[in-house]
Amino acid sequence: MAYTKNEIINMLATVADDEVEKLRQQAYSVMLENCGSNVYLRGLIEFSNICTNNCNYCGIRKSNHKVHRYQLNRENILQSAIMSMKSGFGSVVLQSGQRQDAEFVGFVCSIVREIKQITKSEMLPNGVGITLSVGEQSEETYRKFFDAGAHRYLLRIESSNPELYAKIHPGEMKFENRLHCLEVLKKIGYQIGTGVMIGLPGQTLEDLANDILFFKSIDADMIGMGPFIPHKDTPMNEEKFPWDKNRNYRLGLNMIAATRLVLEDVNIASTTSLQAIAEGGREHGLMFGANVIMPQQTCQEVRNEYLLYDGKPFLNETIDELASGVKQKVEALGRKIAFNTFGDPLHFFNRGKK
Ligand code: 5AD
């Protein structure tokens, strides 16, 4: 169904319990109609926090010298990928800070190839699905990653309002470049994922409604978005930018529901940042129309060094505990987990048909 911007703003503005429940039910039934009740799990491997960018909101920004920087080695990453595959997760996400040097690009290509090889099974003859989330790269690099075997890419636009984008990023980071990257990724043939932070200082409901229309206009296949949470060692810390936790949480859920209503057949992730604000937040997101969870599968030793925001959950569990925990919680909701399958977004195959 086509919604106007005002209708979307009204969805986002919903606060009364009974109205929120109505919105949730609508979104849930649109999810069931378009995607069914399956939940897809992707093992998230945060393989390095070394970053050459200086995003004002992010805990691993280059200028944060309090962070101990790490880069996991090949064996360690492969081990996470294998454990994730053995838990039945049909896809993994490799995420890191942004680096564009040849050594990094070569490392990512070889690790993608090895994961594809090593995770082959009867059910997944080509190995697990691989999503990359390593920032802005050249077309040549994106092609190398694709040829190595990655078939999905996540690159959040962070805010589709260029002025707001400019406020939360240093001058050298250009909105146009991010847009260009998304176009290139799509041209190459990736399934593309994007998203925004919700509740940024100065962000209006109209901005958020425009974000959803932006997702539609670029024909995104996957959406990952979550509440903005200040990190103490960044320019956007809580003292400078007091935040309203409850508002950001509620808006996070309303955004999932509104995105489901407008975009219908995309995959929507229920993100860890919802869980960082409230216990059970990830499951809550699934009830509002999300159908993907990306449980961390990064080894425990470095997990607490990959802190994009304060209060990140699940720092003390083992990889196996994280996998079994998420399975129990999703099944307790009555949702079925689709194991041992890529779990591609249907939108990718429906593109241009609707
Ligand atoms: N609060 C919420 N989300 C954040 N991200 C980075 N920093 C924060 C923060 N302080 C998100 C960005 C980025 C993704 C990997 O994490 O949207 O694209």
mmCIF file of C-alpha atoms and ligand atoms in Angstrom:
data_model
loop_
_atom_site.group_PDB
_atom_site.id
_atom_site.type_symbol
_atom_site.label_atom_id
_atom_site.label_comp_id
_atom_site.label_asym_id
_atom_site.label_seq_id
_atom_site.Cartn_x
_atom_site.Cartn_y
_atom_site.Cartn_z
ATOM 1 C CA MET A 1 0.000 0.000 0.000
ATOM 2 C CA ALA A 2 1.236 3.511 -0.719
ATOM 3 C CA TYR A 3 1.371 5.765 2.318
ATOM 4 C CA THR A 4 1.787 9.529 2.341
ATOM 5 C CA LYS A 5 4.491 11.206 4.385
ATOM 6 C CA ASN A 6 1.861 12.499 6.800
ATOM 7 C CA GLU A 7 0.459 9.043 7.347
ATOM 8 C CA ILE A 8 3.949 7.773 8.150
ATOM 9 C CA ILE A 9 4.561 10.672 10.551
ATOM 10 C CA ASN A 10 1.317 9.756 12.319
ATOM 11 C CA MET A 11 2.449 6.154 12.692
ATOM 12 C CA LEU A 12 5.733 7.303 14.214
ATOM 13 C CA ALA A 13 3.978 9.702 16.573
ATOM 14 C CA THR A 14 1.860 6.930 18.096
ATOM 15 C CA VAL A 15 2.196 6.827 21.897
ATOM 16 C CA ALA A 16 -1.105 5.620 23.411
ATOM 17 C CA ASP A 17 -0.904 1.924 24.293
ATOM 18 C CA ASP A 18 -3.982 0.846 22.345
ATOM 19 C CA GLU A 19 -2.897 2.805 19.273
ATOM 20 C CA VAL A 20 0.606 1.358 19.432
ATOM 21 C CA GLU A 21 -0.884 -2.124 19.687
ATOM 22 C CA LYS A 22 -3.001 -1.447 16.593
ATOM 23 C CA LEU A 23 0.063 -0.287 14.661
ATOM 24 C CA ARG A 24 2.000 -3.337 15.837
ATOM 25 C CA GLN A 25 -0.745 -5.735 14.749
ATOM 26 C CA GLN A 26 -1.020 -4.129 11.317
ATOM 27 C CA ALA A 27 2.726 -4.356 10.787
ATOM 28 C CA TYR A 28 2.793 -7.935 12.046
ATOM 29 C CA SER A 29 0.113 -9.036 9.612
ATOM 30 C CA VAL A 30 1.837 -7.299 6.682
ATOM 31 C CA MET A 31 4.990 -9.169 7.692
ATOM 32 C CA LEU A 32 3.100 -12.484 7.797
ATOM 33 C CA GLU A 33 1.497 -11.846 4.393
ATOM 34 C CA ASN A 34 4.753 -10.874 2.700
ATOM 35 C CA CYS A 35 7.468 -12.821 4.506
ATOM 36 C CA GLY A 36 5.718 -15.421 6.667
ATOM 37 C CA SER A 37 6.582 -15.936 10.320
ATOM 38 C CA ASN A 38 10.171 -17.140 9.796
ATOM 39 C CA VAL A 39 12.992 -15.474 11.675
ATOM 40 C CA TYR A 40 16.468 -15.526 10.114
ATOM 41 C CA LEU A 41 19.578 -15.517 12.283
ATOM 42 C CA ARG A 42 22.908 -14.155 11.086
ATOM 43 C CA GLY A 43 26.049 -14.684 13.112
ATOM 44 C CA LEU A 44 27.666 -11.277 13.551
ATOM 45 C CA ILE A 45 31.458 -11.366 13.563
ATOM 46 C CA GLU A 46 32.926 -7.996 14.558
ATOM 47 C CA PHE A 47 36.370 -8.793 13.245
ATOM 48 C CA SER A 48 38.138 -5.472 13.791
ATOM 49 C CA ASN A 49 37.521 -2.168 15.558
ATOM 50 C CA ILE A 50 40.300 -0.354 13.706
ATOM 51 C CA CYS A 51 38.635 2.555 11.935
ATOM 52 C CA THR A 52 39.848 5.447 9.835
ATOM 53 C CA ASN A 53 36.558 7.351 10.215
ATOM 54 C CA ASN A 54 35.610 9.783 12.905
ATOM 55 C CA CYS A 55 31.808 9.628 13.147
ATOM 56 C CA ASN A 56 30.744 11.905 15.988
ATOM 57 C CA TYR A 57 28.431 9.317 17.566
ATOM 58 C CA CYS A 58 30.521 6.167 17.366
ATOM 59 C CA GLY A 59 32.571 4.665 20.184
ATOM 60 C CA ILE A 60 35.216 3.191 17.862
ATOM 61 C CA ARG A 61 35.854 6.469 15.993
ATOM 62 C CA LYS A 62 39.486 7.040 15.118
ATOM 63 C CA SER A 63 40.001 9.792 17.703
ATOM 64 C CA ASN A 64 38.839 7.702 20.638
ATOM 65 C CA HIS A 65 42.222 6.761 22.045
ATOM 66 C CA LYS A 66 40.737 4.921 25.001
ATOM 67 C CA VAL A 67 39.815 1.990 22.781
ATOM 68 C CA HIS A 68 42.175 -0.942 22.545
ATOM 69 C CA ARG A 69 42.309 -1.702 18.836
ATOM 70 C CA TYR A 70 42.166 -5.279 17.581
ATOM 71 C CA GLN A 71 42.020 -7.216 14.357
ATOM 72 C CA LEU A 72 41.045 -10.868 14.670
ATOM 73 C CA ASN A 73 43.212 -13.317 12.807
ATOM 74 C CA ARG A 74 42.056 -15.703 10.136
ATOM 75 C CA GLU A 75 41.774 -18.764 12.415
ATOM 76 C CA ASN A 76 39.707 -16.873 14.928
ATOM 77 C CA ILE A 77 37.257 -15.559 12.322
ATOM 78 C CA LEU A 78 36.937 -18.965 10.666
ATOM 79 C CA GLN A 79 36.235 -20.520 14.035
ATOM 80 C CA SER A 80 33.382 -18.058 14.662
ATOM 81 C CA ALA A 81 31.979 -18.727 11.204
ATOM 82 C CA ILE A 82 32.077 -22.485 11.745
ATOM 83 C CA MET A 83 30.449 -22.263 15.162
ATOM 84 C CA SER A 84 27.783 -20.036 13.723
ATOM 85 C CA MET A 85 27.179 -22.488 10.868
ATOM 86 C CA LYS A 86 27.025 -25.406 13.316
ATOM 87 C CA SER A 87 24.357 -23.541 15.257
ATOM 88 C CA GLY A 88 22.318 -23.601 12.049
ATOM 89 C CA PHE A 89 22.718 -19.935 11.132
ATOM 90 C CA GLY A 90 22.671 -19.936 7.337
ATOM 91 C CA SER A 91 24.410 -16.582 7.031
ATOM 92 C CA VAL A 92 27.135 -14.609 8.729
ATOM 93 C CA VAL A 93 27.793 -10.878 8.794
ATOM 94 C CA LEU A 94 31.389 -9.684 8.788
ATOM 95 C CA GLN A 95 31.573 -6.206 10.270
ATOM 96 C CA SER A 96 34.478 -3.922 11.120
ATOM 97 C CA GLY A 97 35.587 -0.342 11.264
ATOM 98 C CA GLN A 98 36.290 1.227 7.882
ATOM 99 C CA ARG A 99 39.667 0.710 6.234
ATOM 100 C CA GLN A 100 40.402 1.072 2.541
ATOM 101 C CA ASP A 101 44.046 -0.017 2.335
ATOM 102 C CA ALA A 102 45.086 -2.871 0.071
ATOM 103 C CA GLU A 103 46.066 -5.126 2.954
ATOM 104 C CA PHE A 104 42.592 -4.870 4.476
ATOM 105 C CA VAL A 105 40.834 -5.400 1.144
ATOM 106 C CA GLY A 106 42.978 -8.459 0.452
ATOM 107 C CA PHE A 107 42.322 -9.844 3.925
ATOM 108 C CA VAL A 108 38.541 -9.467 3.563
ATOM 109 C CA CYS A 109 38.570 -11.154 0.142
ATOM 110 C CA SER A 110 40.558 -14.122 1.375
ATOM 111 C CA ILE A 111 38.477 -14.557 4.519
ATOM 112 C CA VAL A 112 35.253 -14.448 2.478
ATOM 113 C CA ARG A 113 36.602 -17.134 0.148
ATOM 114 C CA GLU A 114 37.724 -19.320 3.013
ATOM 115 C CA ILE A 115 34.441 -19.036 4.882
ATOM 116 C CA LYS A 116 32.535 -20.032 1.730
ATOM 117 C CA GLN A 117 34.793 -23.078 1.338
ATOM 118 C CA ILE A 118 34.909 -24.212 4.912
ATOM 119 C CA THR A 119 31.161 -23.917 5.642
ATOM 120 C CA LYS A 120 29.969 -26.037 2.724
ATOM 121 C CA SER A 121 27.507 -28.700 3.761
ATOM 122 C CA GLU A 122 24.752 -30.837 2.275
ATOM 123 C CA MET A 123 22.190 -28.171 3.107
ATOM 124 C CA LEU A 124 24.416 -25.282 2.079
ATOM 125 C CA PRO A 125 26.405 -26.582 -0.901
ATOM 126 C CA ASN A 126 27.955 -23.148 -1.432
ATOM 127 C CA GLY A 127 28.626 -22.463 2.215
ATOM 128 C CA VAL A 128 26.908 -19.866 4.397
ATOM 129 C CA GLY A 129 25.618 -16.599 2.992
ATOM 130 C CA ILE A 130 28.031 -13.742 3.618
ATOM 131 C CA THR A 131 27.038 -10.178 4.330
ATOM 132 C CA LEU A 132 29.726 -7.538 4.548
ATOM 133 C CA SER A 133 29.526 -4.362 6.585
ATOM 134 C CA VAL A 134 32.888 -2.651 6.202
ATOM 135 C CA GLY A 135 31.887 0.833 5.152
ATOM 136 C CA GLU A 136 32.513 2.975 2.111
ATOM 137 C CA GLN A 137 34.799 1.422 -0.501
ATOM 138 C CA SER A 138 35.643 1.963 -4.165
ATOM 139 C CA GLU A 139 33.650 0.215 -6.887
ATOM 140 C CA GLU A 140 36.684 -1.930 -7.613
ATOM 141 C CA THR A 141 36.831 -3.093 -3.997
ATOM 142 C CA TYR A 142 33.106 -3.807 -3.839
ATOM 143 C CA ARG A 143 33.519 -5.923 -6.976
ATOM 144 C CA LYS A 144 36.429 -7.835 -5.463
ATOM 145 C CA PHE A 145 34.353 -8.607 -2.352
ATOM 146 C CA PHE A 146 31.438 -9.724 -4.532
ATOM 147 C CA ASP A 147 33.626 -11.944 -6.694
ATOM 148 C CA ALA A 148 35.085 -13.476 -3.539
ATOM 149 C CA GLY A 149 31.569 -14.620 -2.579
ATOM 150 C CA ALA A 150 29.874 -11.915 -0.489
ATOM 151 C CA HIS A 151 26.334 -11.373 -1.736
ATOM 152 C CA ARG A 152 24.888 -8.851 0.710
ATOM 153 C CA TYR A 153 26.165 -5.506 1.926
ATOM 154 C CA LEU A 154 25.057 -3.315 4.803
ATOM 155 C CA LEU A 155 25.762 0.389 4.654
ATOM 156 C CA ARG A 156 23.538 2.609 6.724
ATOM 157 C CA ILE A 157 22.760 6.060 5.412
ATOM 158 C CA GLU A 158 22.558 7.025 9.137
ATOM 159 C CA SER A 159 20.171 9.869 8.228
ATOM 160 C CA SER A 160 18.721 10.615 4.804
ATOM 161 C CA ASN A 161 18.613 14.323 5.689
ATOM 162 C CA PRO A 162 21.899 15.691 4.270
ATOM 163 C CA GLU A 163 22.002 18.506 6.845
ATOM 164 C CA LEU A 164 21.581 16.155 9.765
ATOM 165 C CA TYR A 165 24.107 13.789 8.180
ATOM 166 C CA ALA A 166 26.610 16.653 8.022
ATOM 167 C CA LYS A 167 26.050 17.491 11.703
ATOM 168 C CA ILE A 168 26.839 14.004 12.957
ATOM 169 C CA HIS A 169 29.851 13.374 10.710
ATOM 170 C CA PRO A 170 33.170 15.153 10.218
ATOM 171 C CA GLY A 171 33.507 17.321 7.104
ATOM 172 C CA GLU A 172 35.453 14.743 5.120
ATOM 173 C CA MET A 173 32.559 12.274 5.233
ATOM 174 C CA LYS A 174 30.214 13.167 2.406
ATOM 175 C CA PHE A 175 26.546 12.237 2.199
ATOM 176 C CA GLU A 176 26.815 12.031 -1.599
ATOM 177 C CA ASN A 177 29.544 9.454 -1.353
ATOM 178 C CA ARG A 178 27.473 7.206 0.845
ATOM 179 C CA LEU A 179 24.595 7.452 -1.614
ATOM 180 C CA HIS A 180 26.954 6.694 -4.447
ATOM 181 C CA CYS A 181 28.250 3.612 -2.620
ATOM 182 C CA LEU A 182 24.704 2.280 -2.210
ATOM 183 C CA GLU A 183 24.061 2.767 -5.932
ATOM 184 C CA VAL A 184 27.291 1.018 -6.870
ATOM 185 C CA LEU A 185 26.560 -1.910 -4.553
ATOM 186 C CA LYS A 186 23.179 -2.346 -6.156
ATOM 187 C CA LYS A 187 24.586 -2.131 -9.662
ATOM 188 C CA ILE A 188 27.114 -4.851 -8.862
ATOM 189 C CA GLY A 189 24.282 -7.144 -7.796
ATOM 190 C CA TYR A 190 24.455 -7.169 -4.014
ATOM 191 C CA GLN A 191 21.380 -7.399 -1.869
ATOM 192 C CA ILE A 192 21.641 -4.014 -0.209
ATOM 193 C CA GLY A 193 20.864 -3.113 3.359
ATOM 194 C CA THR A 194 20.697 0.355 4.809
ATOM 195 C CA GLY A 195 19.233 2.082 7.829
ATOM 196 C CA VAL A 196 19.394 4.983 10.221
ATOM 197 C CA MET A 197 19.840 5.843 13.865
ATOM 198 C CA ILE A 198 16.628 6.771 15.589
ATOM 199 C CA GLY A 199 16.351 9.669 18.029
ATOM 200 C CA LEU A 200 19.430 11.592 16.907
ATOM 201 C CA PRO A 201 19.749 15.087 18.385
ATOM 202 C CA GLY A 202 17.754 17.473 16.180
ATOM 203 C CA GLN A 203 16.059 14.675 14.215
ATOM 204 C CA THR A 204 12.329 15.211 13.627
ATOM 205 C CA LEU A 205 9.536 12.732 12.942
ATOM 206 C CA GLU A 206 9.434 14.152 9.436
ATOM 207 C CA ASP A 207 13.132 13.245 9.026
ATOM 208 C CA LEU A 208 12.347 9.683 10.079
ATOM 209 C CA ALA A 209 9.351 9.477 7.730
ATOM 210 C CA ASN A 210 11.642 10.716 4.958
ATOM 211 C CA ASP A 211 14.139 8.016 5.938
ATOM 212 C CA ILE A 212 11.502 5.354 5.289
ATOM 213 C CA LEU A 213 10.606 6.946 1.946
ATOM 214 C CA PHE A 214 14.316 7.024 1.170
ATOM 215 C CA PHE A 215 14.614 3.271 1.840
ATOM 216 C CA LYS A 216 11.801 2.785 -0.639
ATOM 217 C CA SER A 217 13.234 5.124 -3.222
ATOM 218 C CA ILE A 218 16.594 3.340 -3.334
ATOM 219 C CA ASP A 219 14.799 -0.019 -3.396
ATOM 220 C CA ALA A 220 16.641 -1.375 -0.348
ATOM 221 C CA ASP A 221 16.326 -5.109 0.315
ATOM 222 C CA MET A 222 17.225 -5.053 3.988
ATOM 223 C CA ILE A 223 16.811 -2.527 6.763
ATOM 224 C CA GLY A 224 18.738 -2.344 10.020
ATOM 225 C CA MET A 225 18.038 0.548 12.319
ATOM 226 C CA GLY A 226 18.025 1.154 16.012
ATOM 227 C CA PRO A 227 17.852 3.824 18.672
ATOM 228 C CA PHE A 228 20.742 6.265 18.978
ATOM 229 C CA ILE A 229 22.548 5.673 22.286
ATOM 230 C CA PRO A 230 25.235 8.161 23.365
ATOM 231 C CA HIS A 231 28.764 6.873 23.947
ATOM 232 C CA LYS A 232 30.666 8.644 26.724
ATOM 233 C CA ASP A 233 33.933 9.059 24.806
ATOM 234 C CA THR A 234 32.444 10.740 21.740
ATOM 235 C CA PRO A 235 31.489 14.328 20.886
ATOM 236 C CA MET A 236 27.842 13.247 21.082
ATOM 237 C CA ASN A 237 28.051 12.076 24.697
ATOM 238 C CA GLU A 238 25.151 12.188 27.100
ATOM 239 C CA GLU A 239 26.289 15.353 28.858
ATOM 240 C CA LYS A 240 26.303 17.368 25.666
ATOM 241 C CA PHE A 241 23.277 15.624 24.211
ATOM 242 C CA PRO A 242 20.907 14.437 26.926
ATOM 243 C CA TRP A 243 18.672 11.777 25.484
ATOM 244 C CA ASP A 244 15.275 10.346 26.209
ATOM 245 C CA LYS A 245 15.780 6.614 26.457
ATOM 246 C CA ASN A 246 12.106 5.731 26.498
ATOM 247 C CA ARG A 247 11.331 7.927 23.534
ATOM 248 C CA ASN A 248 14.150 6.458 21.451
ATOM 249 C CA TYR A 249 13.024 2.953 22.350
ATOM 250 C CA ARG A 250 9.397 3.601 21.467
ATOM 251 C CA LEU A 251 10.395 5.350 18.249
ATOM 252 C CA GLY A 252 12.664 2.414 17.425
ATOM 253 C CA LEU A 253 9.690 0.052 17.564
ATOM 254 C CA ASN A 254 7.382 2.434 15.694
ATOM 255 C CA MET A 255 10.014 2.797 12.971
ATOM 256 C CA ILE A 256 10.156 -0.986 12.523
ATOM 257 C CA ALA A 257 6.374 -1.158 12.235
ATOM 258 C CA ALA A 258 6.106 1.795 9.849
ATOM 259 C CA THR A 259 8.947 0.461 7.691
ATOM 260 C CA ARG A 260 7.240 -2.918 7.476
ATOM 261 C CA LEU A 261 3.946 -1.261 6.447
ATOM 262 C CA VAL A 262 5.590 0.854 3.755
ATOM 263 C CA LEU A 263 8.239 -1.558 2.417
ATOM 264 C CA GLU A 264 6.338 -4.840 2.926
ATOM 265 C CA ASP A 265 8.671 -7.559 1.613
ATOM 266 C CA VAL A 266 12.111 -6.443 2.861
ATOM 267 C CA ASN A 267 14.096 -8.108 5.635
ATOM 268 C CA ILE A 268 14.131 -5.966 8.770
ATOM 269 C CA ALA A 269 16.627 -6.584 11.558
ATOM 270 C CA SER A 270 15.761 -6.158 15.176
ATOM 271 C CA THR A 271 19.011 -4.631 16.373
ATOM 272 C CA THR A 272 21.191 -5.036 19.438
ATOM 273 C CA SER A 273 20.734 -1.350 20.305
ATOM 274 C CA LEU A 274 17.062 -2.043 21.146
ATOM 275 C CA GLN A 275 18.293 -4.726 23.518
ATOM 276 C CA ALA A 276 20.824 -2.272 24.971
ATOM 277 C CA ILE A 277 17.965 -0.054 26.160
ATOM 278 C CA ALA A 278 15.643 -2.780 27.394
ATOM 279 C CA GLU A 279 15.943 -6.448 28.243
ATOM 280 C CA GLY A 280 13.980 -8.346 25.601
ATOM 281 C CA GLY A 281 14.257 -5.447 23.147
ATOM 282 C CA ARG A 282 15.330 -7.658 20.263
ATOM 283 C CA GLU A 283 12.313 -9.923 20.708
ATOM 284 C CA HIS A 284 10.103 -6.865 21.046
ATOM 285 C CA GLY A 285 11.311 -5.700 17.625
ATOM 286 C CA LEU A 286 10.272 -9.045 16.123
ATOM 287 C CA MET A 287 6.739 -8.452 17.398
ATOM 288 C CA PHE A 288 6.668 -5.102 15.553
ATOM 289 C CA GLY A 289 7.434 -6.641 12.165
ATOM 290 C CA ALA A 290 11.160 -7.409 12.137
ATOM 291 C CA ASN A 291 12.242 -10.835 10.830
ATOM 292 C CA VAL A 292 16.029 -10.919 11.318
ATOM 293 C CA ILE A 293 18.286 -11.077 14.382
ATOM 294 C CA MET A 294 22.055 -10.820 14.183
ATOM 295 C CA PRO A 295 23.391 -12.459 17.353
ATOM 296 C CA GLN A 296 27.008 -11.611 18.095
ATOM 297 C CA GLN A 297 29.348 -14.490 17.314
ATOM 298 C CA THR A 298 32.547 -12.533 17.944
ATOM 299 C CA CYS A 299 34.921 -14.257 20.359
ATOM 300 C CA GLN A 300 34.491 -13.184 23.952
ATOM 301 C CA GLU A 301 38.011 -11.801 24.363
ATOM 302 C CA VAL A 302 37.424 -8.785 22.132
ATOM 303 C CA ARG A 303 33.647 -8.366 22.277
ATOM 304 C CA ASN A 304 33.901 -5.603 24.859
ATOM 305 C CA GLU A 305 36.267 -3.648 22.604
ATOM 306 C CA TYR A 306 33.622 -3.291 19.893
ATOM 307 C CA LEU A 307 31.474 -0.772 21.693
ATOM 308 C CA LEU A 308 29.718 1.588 19.295
ATOM 309 C CA TYR A 309 27.505 2.880 22.123
ATOM 310 C CA ASP A 310 27.351 2.505 25.905
ATOM 311 C CA GLY A 311 25.521 -0.384 27.523
ATOM 312 C CA LYS A 312 26.047 -2.978 24.808
ATOM 313 C CA PRO A 313 24.529 -6.279 25.992
ATOM 314 C CA PHE A 314 25.813 -9.892 25.858
ATOM 315 C CA LEU A 315 29.447 -9.178 26.690
ATOM 316 C CA ASN A 316 29.968 -12.131 29.006
ATOM 317 C CA GLU A 317 28.320 -15.044 27.235
ATOM 318 C CA THR A 318 30.191 -17.634 25.192
ATOM 319 C CA ILE A 319 29.468 -17.907 21.464
ATOM 320 C CA ASP A 320 27.410 -21.052 22.090
ATOM 321 C CA GLU A 321 25.438 -19.423 24.880
ATOM 322 C CA LEU A 322 24.615 -16.507 22.602
ATOM 323 C CA ALA A 323 23.367 -18.902 19.929
ATOM 324 C CA SER A 324 21.261 -21.047 22.236
ATOM 325 C CA GLY A 325 19.926 -17.995 24.091
ATOM 326 C CA VAL A 326 18.573 -16.371 20.964
ATOM 327 C CA LYS A 327 16.998 -19.617 19.760
ATOM 328 C CA GLN A 328 15.123 -20.072 23.038
ATOM 329 C CA LYS A 329 13.908 -16.514 23.112
ATOM 330 C CA VAL A 330 12.674 -16.482 19.526
ATOM 331 C CA GLU A 331 10.943 -19.809 19.879
ATOM 332 C CA ALA A 332 9.272 -18.615 23.079
ATOM 333 C CA LEU A 333 7.575 -15.945 20.970
ATOM 334 C CA GLY A 334 6.038 -18.651 18.798
ATOM 335 C CA ARG A 335 8.138 -17.649 15.791
ATOM 336 C CA LYS A 336 9.880 -20.264 13.709
ATOM 337 C CA ILE A 337 13.612 -19.933 13.060
ATOM 338 C CA ALA A 338 14.652 -20.825 9.535
ATOM 339 C CA PHE A 339 17.863 -22.795 10.014
ATOM 340 C CA ASN A 340 20.483 -23.716 7.424
ATOM 341 C CA THR A 341 19.261 -21.390 4.726
ATOM 342 C CA PHE A 342 20.547 -18.046 3.451
ATOM 343 C CA GLY A 343 17.290 -16.313 4.354
ATOM 344 C CA ASP A 344 17.485 -13.881 1.471
ATOM 345 C CA PRO A 345 15.143 -10.881 1.468
ATOM 346 C CA LEU A 346 12.192 -11.653 -0.806
ATOM 347 C CA HIS A 347 12.291 -8.069 -1.974
ATOM 348 C CA PHE A 348 15.459 -8.803 -3.896
ATOM 349 C CA PHE A 349 13.598 -11.286 -6.087
ATOM 350 C CA ASN A 350 10.418 -9.185 -6.252
ATOM 351 C CA ARG A 351 12.295 -6.037 -7.300
ATOM 352 C CA GLY A 352 10.538 -4.363 -10.156
ATOM 353 C CA LYS A 353 7.575 -6.779 -10.017
ATOM 354 C CA LYS A 354 5.395 -4.796 -7.635
HETATM 355 N N1 5AD B 1 24.089 4.587 18.868
HETATM 356 C C1 5AD B 1 23.392 3.772 18.055
HETATM 357 N N2 5AD B 1 23.880 3.222 16.941
HETATM 358 C C2 5AD B 1 25.153 3.498 16.613
HETATM 359 N N3 5AD B 1 25.916 3.120 15.574
HETATM 360 C C3 5AD B 1 27.130 3.663 15.717
HETATM 361 N N4 5AD B 1 27.183 4.398 16.840
HETATM 362 C C4 5AD B 1 25.965 4.324 17.423
HETATM 363 C C5 5AD B 1 25.375 4.884 18.581
HETATM 364 N N5 5AD B 1 26.074 5.696 19.405
HETATM 365 C C6 5AD B 1 25.394 2.348 14.441
HETATM 366 C C7 5AD B 1 25.548 3.120 13.126
HETATM 367 C C8 5AD B 1 26.426 2.217 12.280
HETATM 368 C C9 5AD B 1 26.159 0.865 12.893
HETATM 369 C C10 5AD B 1 27.204 -0.162 12.609
HETATM 370 O O1 5AD B 1 26.093 1.135 14.276
HETATM 371 O O2 5AD B 1 24.275 3.276 12.534
HETATM 372 O O3 5AD B 1 26.111 2.231 10.904
#
